[in-house]
CSV table of C-alpha atoms in Angstrom, one decimal:
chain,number,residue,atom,x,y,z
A,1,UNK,CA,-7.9,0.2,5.6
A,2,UNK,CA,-9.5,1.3,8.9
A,3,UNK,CA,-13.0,-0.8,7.5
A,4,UNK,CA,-10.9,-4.3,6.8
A,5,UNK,CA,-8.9,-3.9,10.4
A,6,UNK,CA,-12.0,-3.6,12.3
A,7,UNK,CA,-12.5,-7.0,13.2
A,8,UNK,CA,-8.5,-7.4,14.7
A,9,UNK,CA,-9.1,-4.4,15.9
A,10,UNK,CA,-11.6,-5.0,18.3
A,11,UNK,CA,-9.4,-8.8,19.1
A,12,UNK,CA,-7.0,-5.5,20.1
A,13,UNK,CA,-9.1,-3.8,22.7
A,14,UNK,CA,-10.7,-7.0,23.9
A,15,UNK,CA,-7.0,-7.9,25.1
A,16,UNK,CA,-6.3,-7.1,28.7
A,17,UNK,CA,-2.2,-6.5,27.3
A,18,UNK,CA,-3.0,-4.3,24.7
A,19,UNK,CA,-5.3,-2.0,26.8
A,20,UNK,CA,-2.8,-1.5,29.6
A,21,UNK,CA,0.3,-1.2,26.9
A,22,UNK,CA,-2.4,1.5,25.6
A,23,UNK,CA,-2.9,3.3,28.4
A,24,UNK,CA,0.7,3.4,28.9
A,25,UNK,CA,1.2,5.4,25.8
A,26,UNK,CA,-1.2,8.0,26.3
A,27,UNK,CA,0.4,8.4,30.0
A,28,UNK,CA,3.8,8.7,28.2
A,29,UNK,CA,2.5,11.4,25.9
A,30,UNK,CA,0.5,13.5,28.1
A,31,UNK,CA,3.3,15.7,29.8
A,32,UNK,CA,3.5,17.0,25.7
A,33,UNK,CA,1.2,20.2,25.8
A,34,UNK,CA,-0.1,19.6,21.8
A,35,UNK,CA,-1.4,16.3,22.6
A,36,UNK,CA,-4.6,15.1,23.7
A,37,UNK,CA,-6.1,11.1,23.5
A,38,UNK,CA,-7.1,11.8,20.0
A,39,UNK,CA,-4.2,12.1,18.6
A,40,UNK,CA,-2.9,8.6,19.5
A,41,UNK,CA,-5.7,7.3,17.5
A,42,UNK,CA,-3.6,9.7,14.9
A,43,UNK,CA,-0.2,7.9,15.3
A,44,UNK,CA,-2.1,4.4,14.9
A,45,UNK,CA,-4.4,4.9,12.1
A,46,UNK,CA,-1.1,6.7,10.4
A,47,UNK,CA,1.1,3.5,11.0
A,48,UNK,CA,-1.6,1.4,10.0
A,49,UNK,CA,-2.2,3.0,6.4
A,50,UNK,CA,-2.4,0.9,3.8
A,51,UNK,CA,-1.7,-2.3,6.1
A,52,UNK,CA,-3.5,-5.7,7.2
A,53,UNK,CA,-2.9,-5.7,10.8
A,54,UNK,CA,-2.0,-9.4,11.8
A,55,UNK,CA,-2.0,-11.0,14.8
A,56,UNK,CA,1.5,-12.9,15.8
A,57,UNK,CA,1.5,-14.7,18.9
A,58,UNK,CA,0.6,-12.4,21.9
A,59,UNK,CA,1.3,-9.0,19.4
A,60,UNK,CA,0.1,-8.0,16.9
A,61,UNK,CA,1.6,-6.7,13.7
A,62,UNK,CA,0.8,-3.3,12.7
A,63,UNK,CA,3.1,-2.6,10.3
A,64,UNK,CA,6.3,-4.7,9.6
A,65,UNK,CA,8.5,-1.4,9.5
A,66,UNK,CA,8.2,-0.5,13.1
A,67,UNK,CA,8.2,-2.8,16.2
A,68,UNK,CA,4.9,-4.8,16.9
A,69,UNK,CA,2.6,-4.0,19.5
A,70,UNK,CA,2.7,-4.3,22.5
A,71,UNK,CA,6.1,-4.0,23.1
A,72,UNK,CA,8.7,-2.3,24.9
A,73,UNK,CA,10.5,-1.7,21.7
A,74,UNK,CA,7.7,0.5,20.5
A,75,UNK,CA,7.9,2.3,23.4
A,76,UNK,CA,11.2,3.1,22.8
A,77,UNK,CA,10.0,4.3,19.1
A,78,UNK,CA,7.8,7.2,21.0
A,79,UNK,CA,10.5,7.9,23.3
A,80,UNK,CA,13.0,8.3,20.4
A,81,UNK,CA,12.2,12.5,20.4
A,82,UNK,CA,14.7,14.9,21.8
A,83,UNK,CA,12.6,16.4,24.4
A,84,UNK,CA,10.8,14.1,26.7
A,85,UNK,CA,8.2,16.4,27.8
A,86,UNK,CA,7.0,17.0,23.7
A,87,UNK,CA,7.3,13.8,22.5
A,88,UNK,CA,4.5,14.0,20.4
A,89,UNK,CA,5.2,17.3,19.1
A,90,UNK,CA,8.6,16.0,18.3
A,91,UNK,CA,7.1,12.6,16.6
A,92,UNK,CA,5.2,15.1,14.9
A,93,UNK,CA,8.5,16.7,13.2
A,94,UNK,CA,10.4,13.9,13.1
A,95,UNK,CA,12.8,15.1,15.7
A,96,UNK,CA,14.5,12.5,16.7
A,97,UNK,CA,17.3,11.6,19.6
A,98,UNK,CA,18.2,8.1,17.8
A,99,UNK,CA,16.6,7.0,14.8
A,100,UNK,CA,13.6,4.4,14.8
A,101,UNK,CA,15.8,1.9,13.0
A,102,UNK,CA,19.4,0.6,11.9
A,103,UNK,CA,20.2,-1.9,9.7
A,104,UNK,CA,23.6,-3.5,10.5
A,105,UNK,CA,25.4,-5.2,7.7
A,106,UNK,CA,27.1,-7.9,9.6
A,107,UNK,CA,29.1,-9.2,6.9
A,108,UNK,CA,30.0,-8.6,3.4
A,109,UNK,CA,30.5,-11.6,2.4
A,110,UNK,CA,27.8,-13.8,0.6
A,111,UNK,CA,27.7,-16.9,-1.7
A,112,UNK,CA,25.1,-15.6,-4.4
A,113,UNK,CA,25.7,-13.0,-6.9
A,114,UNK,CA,22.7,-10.5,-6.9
A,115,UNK,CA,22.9,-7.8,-9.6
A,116,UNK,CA,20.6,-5.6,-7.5
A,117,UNK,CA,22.6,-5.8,-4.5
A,118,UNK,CA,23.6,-2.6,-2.6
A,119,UNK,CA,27.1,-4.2,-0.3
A,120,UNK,CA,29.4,-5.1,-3.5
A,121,UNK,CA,31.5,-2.6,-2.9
A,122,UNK,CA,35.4,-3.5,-1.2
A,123,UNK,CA,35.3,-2.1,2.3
A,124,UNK,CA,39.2,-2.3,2.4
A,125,UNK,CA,39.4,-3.2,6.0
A,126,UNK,CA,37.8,-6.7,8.2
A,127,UNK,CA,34.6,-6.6,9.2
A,128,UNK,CA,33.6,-6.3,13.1
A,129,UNK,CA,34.3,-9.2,15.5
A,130,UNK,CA,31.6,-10.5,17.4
A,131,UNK,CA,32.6,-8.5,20.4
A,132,UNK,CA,33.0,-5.2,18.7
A,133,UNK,CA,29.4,-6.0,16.9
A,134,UNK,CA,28.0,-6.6,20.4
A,135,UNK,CA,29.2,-3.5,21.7
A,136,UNK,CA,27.6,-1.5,18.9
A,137,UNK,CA,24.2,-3.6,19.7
A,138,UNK,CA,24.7,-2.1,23.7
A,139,UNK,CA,25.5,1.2,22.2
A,140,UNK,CA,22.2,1.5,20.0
A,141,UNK,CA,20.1,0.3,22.2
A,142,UNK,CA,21.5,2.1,25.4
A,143,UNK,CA,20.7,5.3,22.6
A,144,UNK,CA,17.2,4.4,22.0
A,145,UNK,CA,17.3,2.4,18.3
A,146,UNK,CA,14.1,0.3,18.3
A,147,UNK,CA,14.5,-1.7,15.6
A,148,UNK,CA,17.7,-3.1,14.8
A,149,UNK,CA,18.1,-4.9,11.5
A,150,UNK,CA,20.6,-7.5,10.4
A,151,UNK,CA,21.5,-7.5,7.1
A,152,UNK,CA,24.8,-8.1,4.6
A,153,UNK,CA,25.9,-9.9,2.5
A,154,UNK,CA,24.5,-12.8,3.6
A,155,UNK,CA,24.3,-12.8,7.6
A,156,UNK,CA,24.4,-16.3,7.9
A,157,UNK,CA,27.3,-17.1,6.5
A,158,UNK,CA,28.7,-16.2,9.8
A,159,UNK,CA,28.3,-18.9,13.0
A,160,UNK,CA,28.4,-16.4,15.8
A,161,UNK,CA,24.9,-14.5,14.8
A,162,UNK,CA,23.2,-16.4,17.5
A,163,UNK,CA,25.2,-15.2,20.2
A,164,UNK,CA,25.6,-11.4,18.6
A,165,UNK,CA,21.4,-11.4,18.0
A,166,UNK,CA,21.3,-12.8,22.3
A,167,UNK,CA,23.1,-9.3,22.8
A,168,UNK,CA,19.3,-7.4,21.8
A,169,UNK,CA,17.0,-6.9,24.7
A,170,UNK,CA,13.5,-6.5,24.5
A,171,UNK,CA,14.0,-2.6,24.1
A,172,UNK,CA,14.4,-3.4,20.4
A,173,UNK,CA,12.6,-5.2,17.9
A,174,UNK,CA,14.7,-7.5,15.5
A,175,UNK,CA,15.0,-8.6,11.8
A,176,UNK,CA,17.3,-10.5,9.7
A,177,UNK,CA,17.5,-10.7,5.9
A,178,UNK,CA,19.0,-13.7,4.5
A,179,UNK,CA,18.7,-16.0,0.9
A,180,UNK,CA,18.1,-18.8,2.9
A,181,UNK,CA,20.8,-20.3,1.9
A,182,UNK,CA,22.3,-21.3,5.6
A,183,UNK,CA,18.9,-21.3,7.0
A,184,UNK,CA,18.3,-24.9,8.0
A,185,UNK,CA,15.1,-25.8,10.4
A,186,UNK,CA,17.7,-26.2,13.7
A,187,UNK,CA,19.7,-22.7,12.5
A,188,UNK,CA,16.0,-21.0,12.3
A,189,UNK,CA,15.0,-22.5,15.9
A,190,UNK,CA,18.7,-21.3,17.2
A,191,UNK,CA,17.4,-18.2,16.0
A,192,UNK,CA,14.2,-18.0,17.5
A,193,UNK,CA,15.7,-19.2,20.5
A,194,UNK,CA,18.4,-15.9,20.8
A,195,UNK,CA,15.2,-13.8,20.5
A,196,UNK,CA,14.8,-13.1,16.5
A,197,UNK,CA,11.6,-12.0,16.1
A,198,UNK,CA,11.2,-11.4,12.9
A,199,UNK,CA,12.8,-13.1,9.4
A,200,UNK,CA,12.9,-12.1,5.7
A,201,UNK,CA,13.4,-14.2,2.8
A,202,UNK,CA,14.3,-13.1,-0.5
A,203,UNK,CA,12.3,-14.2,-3.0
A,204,UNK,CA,12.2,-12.0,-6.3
A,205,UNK,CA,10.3,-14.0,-8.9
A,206,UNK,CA,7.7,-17.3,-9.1
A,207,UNK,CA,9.4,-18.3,-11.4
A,208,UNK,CA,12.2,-20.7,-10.3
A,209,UNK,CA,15.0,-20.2,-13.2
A,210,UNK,CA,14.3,-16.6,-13.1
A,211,UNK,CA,15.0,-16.2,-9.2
A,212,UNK,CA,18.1,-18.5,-9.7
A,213,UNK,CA,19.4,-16.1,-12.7
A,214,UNK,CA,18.6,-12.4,-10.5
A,215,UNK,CA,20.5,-14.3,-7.4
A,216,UNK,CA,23.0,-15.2,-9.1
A,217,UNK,CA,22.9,-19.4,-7.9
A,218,UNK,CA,21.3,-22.2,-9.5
A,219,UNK,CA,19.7,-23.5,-6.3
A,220,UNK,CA,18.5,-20.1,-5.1
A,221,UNK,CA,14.4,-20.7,-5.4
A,222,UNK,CA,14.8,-23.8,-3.8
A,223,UNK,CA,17.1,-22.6,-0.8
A,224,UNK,CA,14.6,-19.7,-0.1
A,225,UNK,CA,11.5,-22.0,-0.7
A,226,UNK,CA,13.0,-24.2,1.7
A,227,UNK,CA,13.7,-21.4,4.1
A,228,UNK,CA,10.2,-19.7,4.3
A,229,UNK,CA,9.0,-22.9,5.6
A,230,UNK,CA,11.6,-23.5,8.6
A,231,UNK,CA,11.4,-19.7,9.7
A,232,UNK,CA,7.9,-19.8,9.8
A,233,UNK,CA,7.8,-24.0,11.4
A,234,UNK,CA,10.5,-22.2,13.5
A,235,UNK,CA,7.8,-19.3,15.3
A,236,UNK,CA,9.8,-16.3,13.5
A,237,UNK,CA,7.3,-14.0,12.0
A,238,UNK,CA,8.3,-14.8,8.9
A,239,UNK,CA,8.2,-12.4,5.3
A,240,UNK,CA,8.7,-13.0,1.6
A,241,UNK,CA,11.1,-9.7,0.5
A,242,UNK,CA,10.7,-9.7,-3.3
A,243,UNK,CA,12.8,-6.7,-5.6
A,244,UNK,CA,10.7,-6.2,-8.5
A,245,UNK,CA,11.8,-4.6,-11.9
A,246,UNK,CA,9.3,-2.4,-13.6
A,247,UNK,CA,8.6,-5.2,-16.5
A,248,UNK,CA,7.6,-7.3,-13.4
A,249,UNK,CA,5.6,-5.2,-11.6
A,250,UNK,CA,2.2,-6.4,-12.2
A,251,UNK,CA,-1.1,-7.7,-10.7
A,252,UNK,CA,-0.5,-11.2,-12.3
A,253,UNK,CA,3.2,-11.8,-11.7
A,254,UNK,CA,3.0,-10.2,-7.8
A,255,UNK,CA,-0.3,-12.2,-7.0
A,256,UNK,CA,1.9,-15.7,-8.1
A,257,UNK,CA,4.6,-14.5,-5.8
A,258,UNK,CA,1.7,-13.7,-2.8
A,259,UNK,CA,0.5,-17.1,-3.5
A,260,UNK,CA,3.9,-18.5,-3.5
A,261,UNK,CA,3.9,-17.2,0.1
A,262,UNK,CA,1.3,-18.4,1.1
A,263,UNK,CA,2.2,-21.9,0.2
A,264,UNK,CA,5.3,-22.0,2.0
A,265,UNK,CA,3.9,-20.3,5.4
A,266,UNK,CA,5.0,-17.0,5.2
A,267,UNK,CA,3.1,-14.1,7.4
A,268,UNK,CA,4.0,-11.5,5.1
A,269,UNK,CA,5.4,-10.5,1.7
A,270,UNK,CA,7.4,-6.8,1.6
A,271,UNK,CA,7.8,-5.6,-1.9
A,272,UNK,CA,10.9,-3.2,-2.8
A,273,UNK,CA,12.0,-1.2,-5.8
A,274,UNK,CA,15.4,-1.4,-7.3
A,275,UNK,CA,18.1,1.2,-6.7
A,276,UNK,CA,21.1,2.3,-8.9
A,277,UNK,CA,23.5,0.4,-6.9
A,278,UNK,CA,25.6,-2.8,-7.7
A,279,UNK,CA,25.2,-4.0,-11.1
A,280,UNK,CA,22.3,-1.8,-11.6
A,281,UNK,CA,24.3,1.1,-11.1
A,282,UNK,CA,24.1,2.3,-15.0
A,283,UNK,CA,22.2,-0.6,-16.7
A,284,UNK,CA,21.6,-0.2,-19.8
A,285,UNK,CA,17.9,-1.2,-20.0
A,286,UNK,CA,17.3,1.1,-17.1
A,287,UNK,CA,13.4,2.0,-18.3
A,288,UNK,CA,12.7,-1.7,-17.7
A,289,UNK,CA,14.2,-1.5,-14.0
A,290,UNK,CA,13.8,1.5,-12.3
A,291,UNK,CA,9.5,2.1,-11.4
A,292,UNK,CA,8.5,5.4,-12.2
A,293,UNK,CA,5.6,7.4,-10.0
A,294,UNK,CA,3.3,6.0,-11.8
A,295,UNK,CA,4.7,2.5,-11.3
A,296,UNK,CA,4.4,3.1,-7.8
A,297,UNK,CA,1.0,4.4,-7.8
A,298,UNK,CA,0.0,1.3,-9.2
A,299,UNK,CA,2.0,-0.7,-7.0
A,300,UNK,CA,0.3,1.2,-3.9
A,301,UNK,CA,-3.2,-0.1,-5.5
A,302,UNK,CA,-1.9,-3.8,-5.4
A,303,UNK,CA,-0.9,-3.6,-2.2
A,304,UNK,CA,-4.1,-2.4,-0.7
A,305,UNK,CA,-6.2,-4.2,-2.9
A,306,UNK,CA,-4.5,-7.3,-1.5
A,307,UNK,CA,-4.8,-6.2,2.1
A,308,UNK,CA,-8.2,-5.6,1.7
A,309,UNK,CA,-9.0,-9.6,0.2
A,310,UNK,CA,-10.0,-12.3,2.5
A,311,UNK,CA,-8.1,-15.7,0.6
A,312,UNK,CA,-5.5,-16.1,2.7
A,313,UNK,CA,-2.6,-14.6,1.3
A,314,UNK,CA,-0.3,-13.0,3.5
A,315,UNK,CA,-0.2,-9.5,4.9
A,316,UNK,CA,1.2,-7.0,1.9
A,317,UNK,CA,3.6,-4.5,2.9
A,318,UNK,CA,6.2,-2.0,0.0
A,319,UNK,CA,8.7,-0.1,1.0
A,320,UNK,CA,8.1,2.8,-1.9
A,321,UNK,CA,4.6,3.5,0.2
A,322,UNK,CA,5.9,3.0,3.4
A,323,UNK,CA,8.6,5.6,2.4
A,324,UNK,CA,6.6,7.3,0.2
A,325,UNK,CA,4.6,10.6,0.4
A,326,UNK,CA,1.8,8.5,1.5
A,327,UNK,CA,2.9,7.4,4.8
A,328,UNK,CA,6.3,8.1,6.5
A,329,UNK,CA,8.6,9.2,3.4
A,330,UNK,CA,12.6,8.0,2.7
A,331,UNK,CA,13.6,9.0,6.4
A,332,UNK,CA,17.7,8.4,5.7
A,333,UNK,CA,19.4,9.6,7.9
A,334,UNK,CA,16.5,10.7,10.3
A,335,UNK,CA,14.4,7.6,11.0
A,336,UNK,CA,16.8,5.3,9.6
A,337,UNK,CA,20.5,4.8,9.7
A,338,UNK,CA,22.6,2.1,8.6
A,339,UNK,CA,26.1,0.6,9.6
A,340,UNK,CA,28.6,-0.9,7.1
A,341,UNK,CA,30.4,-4.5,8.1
A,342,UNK,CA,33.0,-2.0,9.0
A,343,UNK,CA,31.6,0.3,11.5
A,344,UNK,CA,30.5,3.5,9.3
A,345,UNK,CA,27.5,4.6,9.6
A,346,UNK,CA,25.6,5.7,6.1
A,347,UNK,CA,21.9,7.2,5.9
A,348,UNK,CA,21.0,3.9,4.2
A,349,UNK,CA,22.0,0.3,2.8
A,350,UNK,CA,21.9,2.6,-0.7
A,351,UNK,CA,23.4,5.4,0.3
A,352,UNK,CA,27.2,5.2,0.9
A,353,UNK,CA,28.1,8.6,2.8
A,354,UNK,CA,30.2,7.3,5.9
A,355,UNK,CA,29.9,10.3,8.7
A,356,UNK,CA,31.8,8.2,10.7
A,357,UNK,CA,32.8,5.3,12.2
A,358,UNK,CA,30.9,4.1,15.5
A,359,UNK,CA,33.6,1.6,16.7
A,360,UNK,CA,36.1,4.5,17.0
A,361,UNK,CA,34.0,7.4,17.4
A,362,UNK,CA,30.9,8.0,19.8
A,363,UNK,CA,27.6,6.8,18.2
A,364,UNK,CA,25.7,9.9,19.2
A,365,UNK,CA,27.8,12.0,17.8
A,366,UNK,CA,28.6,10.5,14.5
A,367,UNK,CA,24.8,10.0,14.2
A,368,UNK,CA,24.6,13.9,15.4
A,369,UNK,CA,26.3,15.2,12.3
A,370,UNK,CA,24.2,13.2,9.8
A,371,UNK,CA,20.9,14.0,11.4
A,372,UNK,CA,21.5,17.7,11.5
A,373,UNK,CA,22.3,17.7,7.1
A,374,UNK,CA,19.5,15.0,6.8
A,375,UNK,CA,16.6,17.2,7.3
A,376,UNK,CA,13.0,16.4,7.3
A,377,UNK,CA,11.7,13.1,5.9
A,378,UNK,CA,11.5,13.5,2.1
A,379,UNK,CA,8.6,12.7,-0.3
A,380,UNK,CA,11.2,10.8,-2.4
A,381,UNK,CA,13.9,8.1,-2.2
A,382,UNK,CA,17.2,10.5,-1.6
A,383,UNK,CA,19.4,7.2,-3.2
A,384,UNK,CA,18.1,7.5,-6.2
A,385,UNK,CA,19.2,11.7,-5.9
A,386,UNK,CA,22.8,10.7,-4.5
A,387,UNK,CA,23.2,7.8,-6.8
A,388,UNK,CA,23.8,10.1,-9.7
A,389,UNK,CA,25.8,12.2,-8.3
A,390,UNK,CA,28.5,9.8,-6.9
A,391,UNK,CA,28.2,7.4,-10.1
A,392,UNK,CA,31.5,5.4,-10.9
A,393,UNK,CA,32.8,7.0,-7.7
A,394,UNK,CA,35.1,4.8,-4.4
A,395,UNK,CA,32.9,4.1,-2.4
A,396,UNK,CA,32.0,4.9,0.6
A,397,UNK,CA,32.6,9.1,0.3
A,398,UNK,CA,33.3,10.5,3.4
A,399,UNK,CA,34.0,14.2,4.7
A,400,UNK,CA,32.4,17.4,3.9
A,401,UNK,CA,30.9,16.0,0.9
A,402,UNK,CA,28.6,14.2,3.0
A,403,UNK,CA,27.6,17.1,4.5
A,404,UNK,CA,26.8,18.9,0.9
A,405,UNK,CA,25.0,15.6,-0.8
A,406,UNK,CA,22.5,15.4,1.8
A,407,UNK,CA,21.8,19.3,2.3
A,408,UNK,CA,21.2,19.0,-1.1
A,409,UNK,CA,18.3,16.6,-0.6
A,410,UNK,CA,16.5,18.4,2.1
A,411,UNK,CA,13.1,18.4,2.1
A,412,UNK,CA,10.6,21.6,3.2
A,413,UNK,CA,7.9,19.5,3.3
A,414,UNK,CA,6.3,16.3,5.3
A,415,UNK,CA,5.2,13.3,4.5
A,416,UNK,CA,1.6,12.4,5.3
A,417,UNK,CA,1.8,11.0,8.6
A,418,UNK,CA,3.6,13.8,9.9
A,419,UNK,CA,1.2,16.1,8.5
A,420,UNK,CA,-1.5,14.4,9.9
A,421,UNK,CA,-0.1,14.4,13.2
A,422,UNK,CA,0.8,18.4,13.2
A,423,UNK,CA,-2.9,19.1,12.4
A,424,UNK,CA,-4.9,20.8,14.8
């Protein structure tokens, strides 16, 4: 990808921002005794593998899954190790003082039906206020999160997300998932306007009655249609997230949905793979659903095909390569966390172990006991492992269990950017 970025990435140094932010970096690094100037050029090409840098506004967009550049919030990415004078050795291992990001399931609640969905299960207790939300913003932030993620349910559905997205400073990076249902022109500039930076749409087919029938509402192509185009009207960098099914996952039907895109003003499409959770939990035409590795080999080759054409289509991004053995691997419970609508805090969205709750507990500790059984970033998705063993079980499991599940699915091994890193 390095050949098809050269011309942004000359835009890059020719920009009196980027250089300074640079230099910055390499200052910040240089008290680490493994690191030398070269290696930064390590942790860039690495987070730019298999991407189409983009330029949005006075950033640029390196890769969708971490904060853009340059930024305070990637800053406080790098500064996310556990000792501040071997950061890079640290980045390195993936040792990490607060994970790079958490998605925060506002809410629950949500007016589609999606059988794919990962938050069907009863939490058994109310969600978080808006002041009890806000304080957990304060509390990740003042622990070094830099990317903070809003997710549900459907986040919209609740009218206090301006003022509890207002609460993120410029130390973090921000996204929101949404249908699009709620997502009207004025609610995407109110967004905008508490400092959203970035917005994704679900789209999951082309094909309009098919969207409708996985989303579980008849208008649900044209409400997310309709939405690409006011987030992106709006100034939010704006993405297309589609979950494709193995029968779908092809050049023809993800190309329609690029194109779709496209159309509607979107900066980027993410593509993600279904997990056994929801509906899909046991489905019965499983070999139809779930991608196998060889599914997501040639998934990896769309992608970077698509990155690599000049027609317009937005920037291409997948979460199996992203968190694949390719590039960062499934970092639950590590890089990423996630908190429920009612304060627990799970490795990930699909991977209901609560190690504790961060309204009553501290946040550094609860996420203290999940990093130490979460182990190094693994070469594969540790909710597909968990999934079968907690199958037709109450969810969320909590307890030593936890503990046992993810020790379990410890990994020896790195992914490739943390291999490349701990080269000589």
């Amino acid at each position: 990808m390095l050949t098809r970025n050269l011309p942004i990435l000359k835009e890059m140094f020719q920009d009196r921002r980027y250089r300074e932010f640079i230099f910055e970096l390499d200052e910040l690094l240089r008290t680490d005794p493994n690191y030398d100037a070269r290696k930064l050029t390590r942790i860039l090409e690495g987070t730019a593998r298999g991407e189409k840098i983009v330029r949005f506004g006075d950033r640029w967009v390196i890769s969708s899954f971490v904060p853009p550049v340059p930024s305070r919030a990637f800053m406080t990415f790098i500064k996310g190790g556990v000792d501040k004078d071997s950061l890079y050795t640290d980045l390195a291992h993936a040792r990490r003082s607060a994970p790079l990001s958490v998605h925060v399931c506002i809410t629950s609640r949500c007016p589609f039906r999606c059988e794919h969905c990962g938050a069907t299960y009863s939490p058994g207790r109310a969600e978080l206020t808006k002041d009890e939300w806000i304080q957990v913003i304060h509390d990740l932030q003042d622990f070094g999160v830099a990317c903070i993620v809003f997710s549900g349910g459907e986040p919209l559905v609740r009218d206090d997300m301006e003022e509890i997205i207002s609460a993120v400073d410029d130390r973090s990076s921000t996204l929101l998932f949404t249908n699009g249902a709620c997502l009207s022109l004025e609610r995407a500039r109110a967004l905008k306007e508490a400092g959203l930076f970035m917005l994704a749409v679900s789209i999951d087919s082309p094909i309009p009655e098919e969207q409708n029938r996985l989303r579980g509402n008849p208008n649900a192509f044209s409400y997310a249609t309709e939405a690409v185009r006011n987030a992106s009207e709006a100034g939010l960098y704006t993405l297309v997230s589609s979950v494709v099914y193995r029968k779908n996952l092809n050049k023809d039907n993800l190309h329609r949905i690029f194109e779709l895109a496209k159309e509607h003003g979107a900066h980027e499409v993410r593509i993600h793979q279904p997990i056994p959770r929801g509906e899909l939990t046991d489905p019965k035409d499983a070999e139809q659903i779930f991608l196998t590795p060889e599914d997501r080999t040639r998934l990896y080759r769309i992608q970077i095909a698509a990155n690599q054409t000049n027609n317009g289509i937005p920037k291409v991004s997948s979460f199996p390569y992203t968190e694949g053995q390719c590039k960062f691997g499934c970092g639950a419970g590590n890089l990423h966390s996630y908190i429920s609508s009612t304060g627990e805090l799970w490795p990930c969205d699909f991977v209901p172990l609560s190690f504790g709750n961060v309204v009553t507990e501290d946040l550094k500790e609860v996420y203290g006991r999940m990093m130490q059984v979460a182990g190094n970033p693994r070469q594969n998705c540790i909710a597909r492992a968990v999934g079968e063993k907690i199958r037709g079980r109450e969810l969320p499991i909590s307890g030593e269990e936890c503990a046992d599940l993810c020790t379990a699915c410890q990994s020896q091994s790195f992914p490739r950017f943390f291999k490349d890193l701990q080269a000589p």
